[in-house]
PDB file of C-alpha atoms in Angstrom:
ATOM      1  CA  UNK A   9    -152.304  17.766 -22.891  1.00 46.00           C
ATOM      2  CA  UNK A  10    -154.378  17.606 -19.790  1.00 49.00           C
ATOM      3  CA  UNK A  11    -154.415  13.639 -20.121  1.00 50.00           C
ATOM      4  CA  UNK A  12    -150.890  13.550 -20.414  1.00 50.00           C
ATOM      5  CA  UNK A  13    -150.461  15.857 -17.090  1.00 50.00           C
ATOM      6  CA  UNK A  14    -152.767  13.424 -14.989  1.00 48.00           C
ATOM      7  CA  UNK A  15    -150.811  10.367 -16.331  1.00 52.00           C
ATOM      8  CA  UNK A  16    -147.698  12.000 -14.788  1.00 46.00           C
ATOM      9  CA  UNK A  17    -149.493  12.464 -11.495  1.00 49.00           C
ATOM     10  CA  UNK A  18    -150.557   8.884 -11.311  1.00 53.00           C
ATOM     11  CA  UNK A  19    -147.109   7.435 -12.287  1.00 52.00           C
ATOM     12  CA  UNK A  20    -145.387   8.684  -9.137  1.00 53.00           C
ATOM     13  CA  UNK A  21    -142.234   7.156  -8.009  1.00 52.00           C
ATOM     14  CA  UNK A  22    -143.950   5.028  -5.430  1.00 52.00           C
ATOM     15  CA  UNK A  23    -145.243   2.955  -8.116  1.00 60.00           C
ATOM     16  CA  UNK A  24    -141.534   1.794  -8.293  1.00 70.00           C
ATOM     17  CA  UNK A  25    -141.215  -1.476  -6.148  1.00 68.00           C
ATOM     18  CA  UNK A  26    -137.575  -0.726  -5.434  1.00 76.00           C
ATOM     19  CA  UNK A  27    -138.536   2.820  -3.936  1.00 78.00           C
ATOM     20  CA  UNK A  28    -141.445   1.359  -1.911  1.00 75.00           C
ATOM     21  CA  UNK A  29    -139.415  -1.044  -0.426  1.00 77.00           C
ATOM     22  CA  UNK A  30    -136.534   1.331   0.811  1.00 84.00           C
ATOM     23  CA  UNK A  31    -139.069   3.350   2.565  1.00 82.00           C
ATOM     24  CA  UNK A  32    -140.786   0.503   3.967  1.00 78.00           C
ATOM     25  CA  UNK A  33    -137.243  -0.401   5.458  1.00 82.00           C
ATOM     26  CA  UNK A  34    -136.428   3.054   6.610  1.00 87.00           C
ATOM     27  CA  UNK A  35    -139.734   2.833   8.038  1.00 82.00           C
ATOM     28  CA  UNK A  36    -139.104  -0.339   9.805  1.00 81.00           C
ATOM     29  CA  UNK A  37    -135.589   0.540  11.059  1.00 87.00           C
ATOM     30  CA  UNK A  38    -136.636   3.791  12.446  1.00 88.00           C
ATOM     31  CA  UNK A  39    -139.770   2.306  14.156  1.00 83.00           C
ATOM     32  CA  UNK A  40    -137.561  -0.417  15.822  1.00 83.00           C
ATOM     33  CA  UNK A  41    -134.993   2.262  17.107  1.00 87.00           C
ATOM     34  CA  UNK A  42    -137.294   4.292  18.790  1.00 86.00           C
ATOM     35  CA  UNK A  43    -138.647   1.184  20.024  1.00 83.00           C
ATOM     36  CA  UNK A  44    -135.146  -0.032  21.580  1.00 83.00           C
ATOM     37  CA  UNK A  45    -134.594   3.522  22.870  1.00 82.00           C
ATOM     38  CA  UNK A  46    -137.799   3.445  25.051  1.00 78.00           C
ATOM     39  CA  UNK A  47    -136.934  -0.079  26.196  1.00 78.00           C
ATOM     40  CA  UNK A  48    -133.353   1.069  27.007  1.00 75.00           C
ATOM     41  CA  UNK A  49    -134.350   4.180  28.596  1.00 70.00           C
ATOM     42  CA  UNK A  50    -137.215   2.741  30.589  1.00 70.00           C
ATOM     43  CA  UNK A  51    -134.980  -0.279  31.928  1.00 66.00           C
ATOM     44  CA  UNK A  52    -132.267   1.525  32.564  1.00 64.00           C
ATOM     45  CA  UNK A  53    -133.630   4.634  34.186  1.00 76.00           C
ATOM     46  CA  UNK A  54    -132.403   6.391  36.926  1.00 84.00           C
ATOM     47  CA  UNK A  55    -136.043   6.221  38.565  1.00 86.00           C
ATOM     48  CA  UNK A  56    -135.560   2.614  39.165  1.00 86.00           C
ATOM     49  CA  UNK A  57    -132.303   3.034  40.754  1.00 90.00           C
ATOM     50  CA  UNK A  58    -133.174   5.613  42.974  1.00 92.00           C
ATOM     51  CA  UNK A  59    -136.324   3.625  44.289  1.00 92.00           C
ATOM     52  CA  UNK A  60    -134.318   0.486  45.023  1.00 92.00           C
ATOM     53  CA  UNK A  61    -131.142   1.804  46.276  1.00 95.00           C
ATOM     54  CA  UNK A  62    -133.324   4.136  48.715  1.00 95.00           C
ATOM     55  CA  UNK A  63    -135.388   0.992  49.849  1.00 95.00           C
ATOM     56  CA  UNK A  64    -132.096  -0.985  49.939  1.00 95.00           C
ATOM     57  CA  UNK A  65    -130.399   1.266  52.594  1.00 96.00           C
ATOM     58  CA  UNK A  66    -133.631   2.416  54.712  1.00 95.00           C
ATOM     59  CA  UNK A  67    -134.047  -1.584  55.297  1.00 95.00           C
ATOM     60  CA  UNK A  68    -129.951  -1.671  56.440  1.00 95.00           C
ATOM     61  CA  UNK A  69    -130.340   1.122  58.457  1.00 94.00           C
ATOM     62  CA  UNK A  70    -133.379  -0.725  60.177  1.00 93.00           C
ATOM     63  CA  UNK A  71    -131.442  -3.926  60.597  1.00 92.00           C
ATOM     64  CA  UNK A  72    -127.841  -2.701  61.397  1.00 92.00           C
ATOM     65  CA  UNK A  73    -126.644  -2.938  64.818  1.00 90.00           C
ATOM     66  CA  UNK A  74    -124.871   0.099  66.796  1.00 90.00           C
ATOM     67  CA  UNK A  75    -121.130  -0.325  66.532  1.00 92.00           C
ATOM     68  CA  UNK A  76    -121.306  -1.752  63.134  1.00 93.00           C
ATOM     69  CA  UNK A  77    -120.729  -0.552  59.682  1.00 94.00           C
ATOM     70  CA  UNK A  78    -121.880  -1.600  56.284  1.00 94.00           C
ATOM     71  CA  UNK A  79    -119.711  -1.298  53.092  1.00 95.00           C
ATOM     72  CA  UNK A  80    -121.986  -1.288  49.764  1.00 95.00           C
ATOM     73  CA  UNK A  81    -121.132  -1.266  46.363  1.00 95.00           C
ATOM     74  CA  UNK A  82    -122.831   1.553  44.508  1.00 94.00           C
ATOM     75  CA  UNK A  83    -120.740   1.743  41.426  1.00 93.00           C
ATOM     76  CA  UNK A  84    -124.287   1.741  39.408  1.00 91.00           C
ATOM     77  CA  UNK A  85    -125.708   4.498  41.033  1.00 92.00           C
ATOM     78  CA  UNK A  86    -122.264   6.675  40.573  1.00 93.00           C
ATOM     79  CA  UNK A  87    -122.353   6.279  37.009  1.00 91.00           C
ATOM     80  CA  UNK A  88    -126.094   7.115  36.209  1.00 91.00           C
ATOM     81  CA  UNK A  89    -125.087  10.354  38.475  1.00 92.00           C
ATOM     82  CA  UNK A  90    -122.172  10.821  36.413  1.00 92.00           C
ATOM     83  CA  UNK A  91    -124.105  10.513  33.115  1.00 88.00           C
ATOM     84  CA  UNK A  92    -126.642  13.070  34.838  1.00 88.00           C
ATOM     85  CA  UNK A  93    -124.174  15.463  35.818  1.00 89.00           C
ATOM     86  CA  UNK A  94    -125.509  15.173  39.205  1.00 90.00           C
ATOM     87  CA  UNK A  95    -122.979  16.270  41.786  1.00 90.00           C
ATOM     88  CA  UNK A  96    -121.817  12.695  43.842  1.00 91.00           C
ATOM     89  CA  UNK A  97    -121.729  14.393  47.008  1.00 89.00           C
ATOM     90  CA  UNK A  98    -125.580  14.988  47.452  1.00 89.00           C
ATOM     91  CA  UNK A  99    -126.607  11.086  45.993  1.00 94.00           C
ATOM     92  CA  UNK A 100    -127.340   9.641  49.059  1.00 95.00           C
ATOM     93  CA  UNK A 101    -128.856  11.654  52.517  1.00 94.00           C
ATOM     94  CA  UNK A 102    -130.551  11.087  55.338  1.00 93.00           C
ATOM     95  CA  UNK A 103    -133.275  13.461  56.577  1.00 90.00           C
ATOM     96  CA  UNK A 104    -133.010  13.126  60.410  1.00 84.00           C
ATOM     97  CA  UNK A 105    -136.108  14.886  61.200  1.00 82.00           C
ATOM     98  CA  UNK A 106    -138.400  12.785  58.874  1.00 81.00           C
ATOM     99  CA  UNK A 107    -136.422   9.532  59.046  1.00 87.00           C
ATOM    100  CA  UNK A 108    -136.001   9.417  55.558  1.00 92.00           C
ATOM    101  CA  UNK A 109    -133.485   8.285  53.189  1.00 94.00           C
ATOM    102  CA  UNK A 110    -133.033   9.948  50.581  1.00 95.00           C
ATOM    103  CA  UNK A 111    -131.443   8.931  47.038  1.00 95.00           C
ATOM    104  CA  UNK A 112    -131.127  11.653  44.084  1.00 94.00           C
ATOM    105  CA  UNK A 113    -129.457  10.138  40.646  1.00 93.00           C
ATOM    106  CA  UNK A 114    -130.844  13.150  38.338  1.00 89.00           C
ATOM    107  CA  UNK A 115    -130.984  17.289  39.226  1.00 88.00           C
ATOM    108  CA  UNK A 116    -134.183  17.859  40.892  1.00 88.00           C
ATOM    109  CA  UNK A 117    -135.384  14.178  41.069  1.00 90.00           C
ATOM    110  CA  UNK A 118    -135.213  11.686  43.698  1.00 93.00           C
ATOM    111  CA  UNK A 119    -136.712   9.014  45.820  1.00 94.00           C
ATOM    112  CA  UNK A 120    -137.325   8.747  49.584  1.00 94.00           C
ATOM    113  CA  UNK A 121    -138.276   6.010  52.093  1.00 95.00           C
ATOM    114  CA  UNK A 122    -138.709   6.038  55.652  1.00 93.00           C
ATOM    115  CA  UNK A 123    -136.650   3.785  58.168  1.00 93.00           C
ATOM    116  CA  UNK A 124    -137.756   3.301  61.558  1.00 93.00           C
ATOM    117  CA  UNK A 125    -134.582   3.079  63.529  1.00 92.00           C
ATOM    118  CA  UNK A 126    -133.205   5.524  65.952  1.00 91.00           C
ATOM    119  CA  UNK A 127    -129.581   4.591  65.569  1.00 90.00           C
ATOM    120  CA  UNK A 128    -126.987   7.576  65.008  1.00 91.00           C
ATOM    121  CA  UNK A 129    -126.489   6.821  61.236  1.00 91.00           C
ATOM    122  CA  UNK A 130    -123.372   8.112  59.224  1.00 91.00           C
ATOM    123  CA  UNK A 131    -122.714   7.478  55.450  1.00 92.00           C
ATOM    124  CA  UNK A 132    -119.862   8.469  53.639  1.00 92.00           C
ATOM    125  CA  UNK A 133    -119.311   7.718  49.769  1.00 93.00           C
ATOM    126  CA  UNK A 134    -115.736   6.574  49.153  1.00 93.00           C
ATOM    127  CA  UNK A 135    -115.157   5.874  45.344  1.00 90.00           C
ATOM    128  CA  UNK A 136    -117.794   3.744  44.399  1.00 92.00           C
ATOM    129  CA  UNK A 137    -118.503   2.487  47.915  1.00 95.00           C
ATOM    130  CA  UNK A 138    -121.011   3.703  50.560  1.00 95.00           C
ATOM    131  CA  UNK A 139    -120.176   3.210  53.950  1.00 95.00           C
ATOM    132  CA  UNK A 140    -122.815   3.156  56.445  1.00 94.00           C
ATOM    133  CA  UNK A 141    -122.071   3.445  60.144  1.00 94.00           C
ATOM    134  CA  UNK A 142    -124.363   3.244  63.099  1.00 92.00           C
ATOM    135  CA  UNK A 143    -123.980   3.971  66.819  1.00 89.00           C
ATOM    136  CA  UNK A 144    -125.819   3.926  69.575  1.00 80.00           C
ATOM    137  CA  UNK A 145    -128.143   7.214  69.794  1.00 76.00           C
ATOM    138  CA  UNK A 146    -127.290   8.751  73.260  1.00 67.00           C
TER     139      UNK A 146
ATOM    140  CA  UNK B  23    -160.452 -13.342  -9.667  1.00 46.00           C
ATOM    141  CA  UNK B  24    -157.910 -15.133  -7.297  1.00 45.00           C
ATOM    142  CA  UNK B  25    -155.692 -16.112  -9.872  1.00 49.00           C
ATOM    143  CA  UNK B  26    -155.639 -12.614 -10.879  1.00 49.00           C
ATOM    144  CA  UNK B  27    -154.792 -11.471  -7.682  1.00 45.00           C
ATOM    145  CA  UNK B  28    -151.801 -13.785  -7.694  1.00 46.00           C
ATOM    146  CA  UNK B  29    -150.772 -12.834 -11.169  1.00 50.00           C
ATOM    147  CA  UNK B  30    -151.081  -9.192 -10.251  1.00 53.00           C
ATOM    148  CA  UNK B  31    -147.595  -9.089  -8.195  1.00 53.00           C
ATOM    149  CA  UNK B  32    -148.240  -5.568  -7.067  1.00 58.00           C
ATOM    150  CA  UNK B  33    -151.273  -6.224  -5.455  1.00 56.00           C
ATOM    151  CA  UNK B  34    -149.880  -9.074  -3.908  1.00 58.00           C
ATOM    152  CA  UNK B  35    -147.117  -6.831  -2.574  1.00 60.00           C
ATOM    153  CA  UNK B  36    -149.808  -4.206  -1.154  1.00 61.00           C
ATOM    154  CA  UNK B  37    -151.445  -7.091   1.121  1.00 61.00           C
ATOM    155  CA  UNK B  38    -147.969  -8.319   2.400  1.00 62.00           C
ATOM    156  CA  UNK B  39    -146.807  -4.590   3.380  1.00 69.00           C
ATOM    157  CA  UNK B  40    -149.912  -4.506   5.202  1.00 76.00           C
ATOM    158  CA  UNK B  41    -149.578  -7.468   7.030  1.00 79.00           C
ATOM    159  CA  UNK B  42    -146.064  -6.729   7.771  1.00 77.00           C
ATOM    160  CA  UNK B  43    -147.503  -3.661   9.047  1.00 77.00           C
ATOM    161  CA  UNK B  44    -150.022  -5.328  11.462  1.00 84.00           C
ATOM    162  CA  UNK B  45    -147.172  -7.760  12.628  1.00 84.00           C
ATOM    163  CA  UNK B  46    -144.752  -4.917  13.564  1.00 80.00           C
ATOM    164  CA  UNK B  47    -147.189  -2.667  15.484  1.00 82.00           C
ATOM    165  CA  UNK B  48    -148.290  -5.870  17.096  1.00 87.00           C
ATOM    166  CA  UNK B  49    -145.073  -6.866  18.306  1.00 86.00           C
ATOM    167  CA  UNK B  50    -144.125  -3.393  19.186  1.00 82.00           C
ATOM    168  CA  UNK B  51    -147.191  -2.737  20.959  1.00 85.00           C
ATOM    169  CA  UNK B  52    -146.843  -5.890  23.299  1.00 87.00           C
ATOM    170  CA  UNK B  53    -143.060  -5.179  24.027  1.00 84.00           C
ATOM    171  CA  UNK B  54    -144.087  -1.560  24.820  1.00 81.00           C
ATOM    172  CA  UNK B  55    -146.760  -2.732  27.057  1.00 85.00           C
ATOM    173  CA  UNK B  56    -144.816  -5.122  29.020  1.00 82.00           C
ATOM    174  CA  UNK B  57    -142.217  -2.761  29.409  1.00 79.00           C
ATOM    175  CA  UNK B  58    -144.460  -0.224  30.727  1.00 78.00           C
ATOM    176  CA  UNK B  59    -146.040  -2.701  33.349  1.00 76.00           C
ATOM    177  CA  UNK B  60    -142.484  -3.984  34.335  1.00 73.00           C
ATOM    178  CA  UNK B  61    -140.975  -0.309  34.889  1.00 70.00           C
ATOM    179  CA  UNK B  62    -143.970   1.070  36.783  1.00 70.00           C
ATOM    180  CA  UNK B  63    -144.033  -1.961  38.797  1.00 69.00           C
ATOM    181  CA  UNK B  64    -143.165  -1.209  42.632  1.00 74.00           C
ATOM    182  CA  UNK B  65    -140.650  -2.483  44.440  1.00 84.00           C
ATOM    183  CA  UNK B  66    -142.466  -3.944  47.186  1.00 88.00           C
ATOM    184  CA  UNK B  67    -140.335  -4.171  50.581  1.00 92.00           C
ATOM    185  CA  UNK B  68    -143.175  -4.444  52.990  1.00 93.00           C
ATOM    186  CA  UNK B  69    -142.880  -7.976  53.901  1.00 92.00           C
ATOM    187  CA  UNK B  70    -139.362  -7.652  54.088  1.00 95.00           C
ATOM    188  CA  UNK B  71    -139.791  -4.322  56.416  1.00 95.00           C
ATOM    189  CA  UNK B  72    -142.310  -6.094  58.589  1.00 95.00           C
ATOM    190  CA  UNK B  73    -139.684  -9.140  59.367  1.00 96.00           C
ATOM    191  CA  UNK B  74    -136.925  -6.629  59.907  1.00 96.00           C
ATOM    192  CA  UNK B  75    -139.338  -5.151  62.628  1.00 96.00           C
ATOM    193  CA  UNK B  76    -140.022  -8.666  64.283  1.00 96.00           C
ATOM    194  CA  UNK B  77    -136.148  -9.457  64.464  1.00 95.00           C
ATOM    195  CA  UNK B  78    -135.372  -6.018  65.802  1.00 95.00           C
ATOM    196  CA  UNK B  79    -138.078  -6.573  68.611  1.00 95.00           C
ATOM    197  CA  UNK B  80    -137.269 -10.487  69.100  1.00 95.00           C
ATOM    198  CA  UNK B  81    -133.349  -9.595  69.393  1.00 94.00           C
ATOM    199  CA  UNK B  82    -134.376  -6.832  71.556  1.00 93.00           C
ATOM    200  CA  UNK B  83    -136.408  -8.233  74.509  1.00 94.00           C
ATOM    201  CA  UNK B  84    -134.640 -11.973  74.409  1.00 93.00           C
ATOM    202  CA  UNK B  85    -131.118 -13.283  74.391  1.00 91.00           C
ATOM    203  CA  UNK B  86    -130.529 -16.871  73.582  1.00 90.00           C
ATOM    204  CA  UNK B  87    -134.155 -17.429  74.845  1.00 92.00           C
ATOM    205  CA  UNK B  88    -134.132 -15.829  77.864  1.00 93.00           C
ATOM    206  CA  UNK B  89    -135.930 -12.610  78.598  1.00 94.00           C
ATOM    207  CA  UNK B  90    -133.707  -9.721  79.341  1.00 93.00           C
ATOM    208  CA  UNK B  91    -134.563  -8.413  83.189  1.00 91.00           C
ATOM    209  CA  UNK B  92    -135.460  -4.966  81.542  1.00 91.00           C
ATOM    210  CA  UNK B  93    -138.117  -6.328  79.501  1.00 92.00           C
ATOM    211  CA  UNK B  94    -139.993  -7.620  82.787  1.00 90.00           C
ATOM    212  CA  UNK B  95    -139.680  -4.322  84.512  1.00 89.00           C
ATOM    213  CA  UNK B  96    -142.988  -2.140  84.562  1.00 87.00           C
ATOM    214  CA  UNK B  97    -141.096   0.786  83.320  1.00 89.00           C
ATOM    215  CA  UNK B  98    -140.012  -0.524  79.996  1.00 92.00           C
ATOM    216  CA  UNK B  99    -139.566   1.834  77.492  1.00 93.00           C
ATOM    217  CA  UNK B 100    -139.610  -0.439  74.129  1.00 93.00           C
ATOM    218  CA  UNK B 101    -138.654   2.668  71.972  1.00 93.00           C
ATOM    219  CA  UNK B 102    -135.661   3.551  73.668  1.00 91.00           C
ATOM    220  CA  UNK B 103    -134.466   0.080  74.965  1.00 92.00           C
ATOM    221  CA  UNK B 104    -134.832  -1.188  70.990  1.00 92.00           C
ATOM    222  CA  UNK B 105    -133.570   1.756  69.271  1.00 90.00           C
ATOM    223  CA  UNK B 106    -136.738   2.897  67.753  1.00 92.00           C
ATOM    224  CA  UNK B 107    -137.495   6.058  66.350  1.00 90.00           C
ATOM    225  CA  UNK B 108    -140.646   7.120  68.382  1.00 89.00           C
ATOM    226  CA  UNK B 109    -141.858   9.571  65.516  1.00 88.00           C
ATOM    227  CA  UNK B 110    -141.639   7.016  62.982  1.00 88.00           C
ATOM    228  CA  UNK B 111    -144.658   5.199  64.784  1.00 90.00           C
ATOM    229  CA  UNK B 112    -146.438   8.197  66.295  1.00 85.00           C
ATOM    230  CA  UNK B 113    -146.385  10.628  63.420  1.00 74.00           C
ATOM    231  CA  UNK B 114    -148.413  11.655  60.561  1.00 76.00           C
ATOM    232  CA  UNK B 115    -149.411   8.068  59.069  1.00 80.00           C
ATOM    233  CA  UNK B 116    -146.814   5.896  60.655  1.00 85.00           C
ATOM    234  CA  UNK B 117    -147.522   3.001  58.204  1.00 90.00           C
ATOM    235  CA  UNK B 118    -146.079   0.828  60.564  1.00 94.00           C
ATOM    236  CA  UNK B 119    -147.007  -0.993  63.729  1.00 95.00           C
ATOM    237  CA  UNK B 120    -145.814  -3.848  66.186  1.00 95.00           C
ATOM    238  CA  UNK B 121    -147.208  -5.375  69.299  1.00 95.00           C
ATOM    239  CA  UNK B 122    -145.257  -7.741  72.098  1.00 95.00           C
ATOM    240  CA  UNK B 123    -147.970  -9.441  74.072  1.00 95.00           C
ATOM    241  CA  UNK B 124    -147.746 -11.682  76.834  1.00 93.00           C
ATOM    242  CA  UNK B 125    -150.538 -12.948  79.146  1.00 91.00           C
ATOM    243  CA  UNK B 126    -148.113 -14.808  81.297  1.00 91.00           C
ATOM    244  CA  UNK B 127    -146.318 -11.357  82.047  1.00 90.00           C
ATOM    245  CA  UNK B 128    -149.131  -9.272  81.549  1.00 91.00           C
ATOM    246  CA  UNK B 129    -147.531  -7.448  79.178  1.00 91.00           C
ATOM    247  CA  UNK B 130    -149.301  -5.622  76.181  1.00 94.00           C
ATOM    248  CA  UNK B 131    -146.868  -3.078  74.369  1.00 94.00           C
ATOM    249  CA  UNK B 132    -147.744  -1.570  70.805  1.00 93.00           C
ATOM    250  CA  UNK B 133    -146.737   1.383  68.686  1.00 93.00           C
ATOM    251  CA  UNK B 134    -147.955   2.628  65.318  1.00 92.00           C
ATOM    252  CA  UNK B 135    -151.243   2.784  63.752  1.00 91.00           C
ATOM    253  CA  UNK B 136    -153.124  -0.316  65.060  1.00 90.00           C
ATOM    254  CA  UNK B 137    -155.806   0.077  62.645  1.00 88.00           C
ATOM    255  CA  UNK B 138    -153.600  -1.521  59.999  1.00 89.00           C
ATOM    256  CA  UNK B 139    -153.675  -4.970  61.591  1.00 87.00           C
ATOM    257  CA  UNK B 140    -157.400  -5.553  59.853  1.00 85.00           C
ATOM    258  CA  UNK B 141    -155.969  -4.997  56.638  1.00 85.00           C
ATOM    259  CA  UNK B 142    -153.078  -6.942  56.572  1.00 84.00           C
ATOM    260  CA  UNK B 143    -155.257 -10.028  57.452  1.00 78.00           C
ATOM    261  CA  UNK B 144    -156.879  -9.205  54.313  1.00 79.00           C
ATOM    262  CA  UNK B 145    -153.389  -9.207  52.498  1.00 73.00           C
ATOM    263  CA  UNK B 146    -153.068 -12.696  53.880  1.00 71.00           C
ATOM    264  CA  UNK B 147    -155.787 -14.197  52.005  1.00 71.00           C
ATOM    265  CA  UNK B 148    -155.781 -12.031  48.731  1.00 74.00           C
ATOM    266  CA  UNK B 149    -153.494 -10.883  46.346  1.00 75.00           C
ATOM    267  CA  UNK B 150    -153.471  -6.717  47.933  1.00 73.00           C
ATOM    268  CA  UNK B 151    -150.408  -4.755  46.632  1.00 75.00           C
ATOM    269  CA  UNK B 152    -151.569  -1.798  48.235  1.00 82.00           C
ATOM    270  CA  UNK B 153    -152.165  -3.130  51.687  1.00 88.00           C
ATOM    271  CA  UNK B 154    -149.654  -3.819  54.548  1.00 91.00           C
ATOM    272  CA  UNK B 155    -147.921  -6.810  54.979  1.00 92.00           C
ATOM    273  CA  UNK B 156    -147.243  -8.685  58.230  1.00 92.00           C
ATOM    274  CA  UNK B 157    -145.250 -10.814  60.221  1.00 93.00           C
ATOM    275  CA  UNK B 158    -145.945 -12.550  63.655  1.00 93.00           C
ATOM    276  CA  UNK B 159    -144.724 -15.461  65.666  1.00 94.00           C
ATOM    277  CA  UNK B 160    -145.308 -16.651  68.939  1.00 94.00           C
ATOM    278  CA  UNK B 161    -142.096 -17.679  71.285  1.00 93.00           C
ATOM    279  CA  UNK B 162    -141.930 -19.397  74.515  1.00 94.00           C
ATOM    280  CA  UNK B 163    -138.956 -18.039  76.515  1.00 94.00           C
ATOM    281  CA  UNK B 164    -137.545 -18.320  79.970  1.00 94.00           C
ATOM    282  CA  UNK B 165    -137.530 -15.624  82.620  1.00 91.00           C
ATOM    283  CA  UNK B 166    -135.982 -15.578  86.473  1.00 87.00           C
ATOM    284  CA  UNK B 167    -138.127 -14.956  89.421  1.00 85.00           C
ATOM    285  CA  UNK B 168    -137.596 -15.203  92.960  1.00 83.00           C
ATOM    286  CA  UNK B 169    -139.131 -18.605  92.687  1.00 85.00           C
ATOM    287  CA  UNK B 170    -136.810 -20.033  89.997  1.00 88.00           C
ATOM    288  CA  UNK B 171    -136.576 -19.877  86.095  1.00 90.00           C
ATOM    289  CA  UNK B 172    -140.256 -19.864  84.627  1.00 91.00           C
ATOM    290  CA  UNK B 173    -141.712 -19.816  80.924  1.00 93.00           C
ATOM    291  CA  UNK B 174    -143.814 -17.090  79.411  1.00 93.00           C
ATOM    292  CA  UNK B 175    -145.399 -17.187  75.746  1.00 95.00           C
ATOM    293  CA  UNK B 176    -144.467 -13.716  74.060  1.00 95.00           C
ATOM    294  CA  UNK B 177    -146.239 -12.871  70.803  1.00 96.00           C
ATOM    295  CA  UNK B 178    -144.309 -10.459  68.753  1.00 96.00           C
ATOM    296  CA  UNK B 179    -146.359  -9.107  65.795  1.00 95.00           C
ATOM    297  CA  UNK B 180    -144.842  -6.821  63.155  1.00 95.00           C
ATOM    298  CA  UNK B 181    -146.444  -4.682  60.252  1.00 94.00           C
ATOM    299  CA  UNK B 182    -145.291  -2.747  57.493  1.00 94.00           C
ATOM    300  CA  UNK B 183    -147.465  -0.860  54.998  1.00 92.00           C
ATOM    301  CA  UNK B 184    -144.229   1.501  54.225  1.00 91.00           C
ATOM    302  CA  UNK B 185    -144.217   3.053  50.504  1.00 89.00           C
ATOM    303  CA  UNK B 186    -141.556   5.327  49.401  1.00 88.00           C
ATOM    304  CA  UNK B 187    -142.177   8.685  47.452  1.00 88.00           C
ATOM    305  CA  UNK B 188    -140.454  10.336  44.527  1.00 88.00           C
ATOM    306  CA  UNK B 189    -139.170  13.614  44.736  1.00 88.00           C
ATOM    307  CA  UNK B 190    -139.511  16.036  42.122  1.00 84.00           C
ATOM    308  CA  UNK B 191    -137.399  18.772  43.556  1.00 69.00           C
ATOM    309  CA  UNK B 192    -134.050  16.561  44.202  1.00 50.00           C
TER     310      UNK B 192
END
């Protein structure tokens, strides 16, 4: 009786090749789903866009001549901000005291980059375009 | 013994499963490491900013190869004339530097952290991500005096070591 019970324990469902294969396939699918999610979230993350936009805008502000306007397509950033439920009014801002461009596509997170130009800068978001205007600082 | 393993199908499957597991973990690990390296890499714009600063200064002091009269004057203020924010060059850790030197005109104008100049020389010779990047050129420019038009060699040197900063409270 005791020996029979031991056999039952030994003869688990895992010994069934079909069962083992199913577990293996499910584990593999789960593993790769997690991997693809990680790759997707790392490459399309808001952090990368915040850094790229902050640096791009700061370099534009440094090179823009007074009396000119630049229209920049920022559709990607708006999509990400909408996904993160971030208010569109506060995506792009300028810290005039510190001479920083700030880009924030997530609540409570962002990226800032310093520029050296002393022009009077104004930025306005119109639809999916950011309009940057520079005037001579009096 | 080898024949027995081949005949014993379940033992062969176990070896194959283990082999598959090693392959999958290896491939996934390699992809994850590559992604981490790629996404954590800085977008380095130091060289571009140094060039932007150089061109801003160059465009400011001359027009079509002729030095502006204001530049030759003794009371020339590069910050106000070239629309440069003085605080960005004088404040705490400016991470930026420029020099306009002309021995012909006896001019030596500079702004920012001069200590970075030595580091820039190192980054020219070796690959150093955290070191500043610089851009400089010598220009031969014309200027007018009471005796007529003369030539002056002007060296413009621009450097940037600007790195952005992540914000944790928006």
